[in-house]
Amino acid sequence: SEGVSQMSITAEIVWFVGFVVFDLLVWVGAWYFFAKVVRHGPDMQAEVVHQSENIPLGSMMTEKIDHHETILIRPTA
């Protein structure tokens, strides 16, 4: 009939607990990432690349450096 759940009460409780655990993991992961970004701060030594220099940001290549960081480099050609 309409408006009646086809799930048992046990299944609903298990689903809800799983949802809460998943939601908490997402929030913890997001706040951990935000805290990590704030803790490291901006790289004040890096060159600022402006779109107005007629170099589309999408055409810039990436280069791997220490600590598995990716930086943008200017194309040589």
mmCIF file of C-alpha atoms in Angstrom, residues 31-68:
data_model
loop_
_atom_site.group_PDB
_atom_site.id
_atom_site.type_symbol
_atom_site.label_atom_id
_atom_site.label_comp_id
_atom_site.label_asym_id
_atom_site.label_seq_id
_atom_site.Cartn_x
_atom_site.Cartn_y
_atom_site.Cartn_z
ATOM 1 C CA TRP A 31 37.739 19.217 7.220
ATOM 2 C CA TYR A 32 41.042 17.329 7.259
ATOM 3 C CA PHE A 33 41.711 18.542 3.714
ATOM 4 C CA PHE A 34 40.724 22.131 4.562
ATOM 5 C CA ALA A 35 42.923 22.106 7.671
ATOM 6 C CA LYS A 36 45.835 20.732 5.650
ATOM 7 C CA VAL A 37 45.464 23.477 3.028
ATOM 8 C CA VAL A 38 45.268 26.203 5.677
ATOM 9 C CA ARG A 39 48.203 24.734 7.616
ATOM 10 C CA HIS A 40 50.487 24.689 4.549
ATOM 11 C CA GLY A 41 49.381 28.143 3.429
ATOM 12 C CA PRO A 42 50.003 29.697 0.040
ATOM 13 C CA ASP A 43 53.266 29.268 -1.857
ATOM 14 C CA MET A 44 54.499 32.848 -1.836
ATOM 15 C CA GLN A 45 57.573 31.964 -3.925
ATOM 16 C CA ALA A 46 55.610 30.604 -6.903
ATOM 17 C CA GLU A 47 55.176 32.714 -10.012
ATOM 18 C CA VAL A 48 51.663 33.999 -10.610
ATOM 19 C CA VAL A 49 50.413 33.012 -14.057
ATOM 20 C CA HIS A 50 47.895 35.409 -15.550
ATOM 21 C CA GLN A 51 45.435 34.452 -18.267
ATOM 22 C CA SER A 52 46.118 37.829 -19.901
ATOM 23 C CA GLU A 53 49.602 36.686 -20.993
ATOM 24 C CA ASN A 54 47.920 34.863 -23.915
ATOM 25 C CA ILE A 55 48.855 31.474 -22.479
ATOM 26 C CA PRO A 56 45.677 29.449 -21.909
ATOM 27 C CA LEU A 57 45.911 27.762 -18.529
ATOM 28 C CA GLY A 58 44.542 24.556 -20.048
ATOM 29 C CA SER A 59 47.520 24.271 -22.415
ATOM 30 C CA MET A 60 50.095 24.361 -19.633
ATOM 31 C CA MET A 61 51.890 21.109 -18.960
ATOM 32 C CA THR A 62 52.374 19.607 -15.527
ATOM 33 C CA GLU A 63 55.629 18.575 -13.948
ATOM 34 C CA LYS A 64 56.021 16.237 -10.988
ATOM 35 C CA ILE A 65 58.219 17.460 -8.157
ATOM 36 C CA ASP A 66 59.039 16.257 -4.648
ATOM 37 C CA HIS A 67 56.232 15.376 -2.247
ATOM 38 C CA HIS A 68 54.007 14.313 -5.186
#
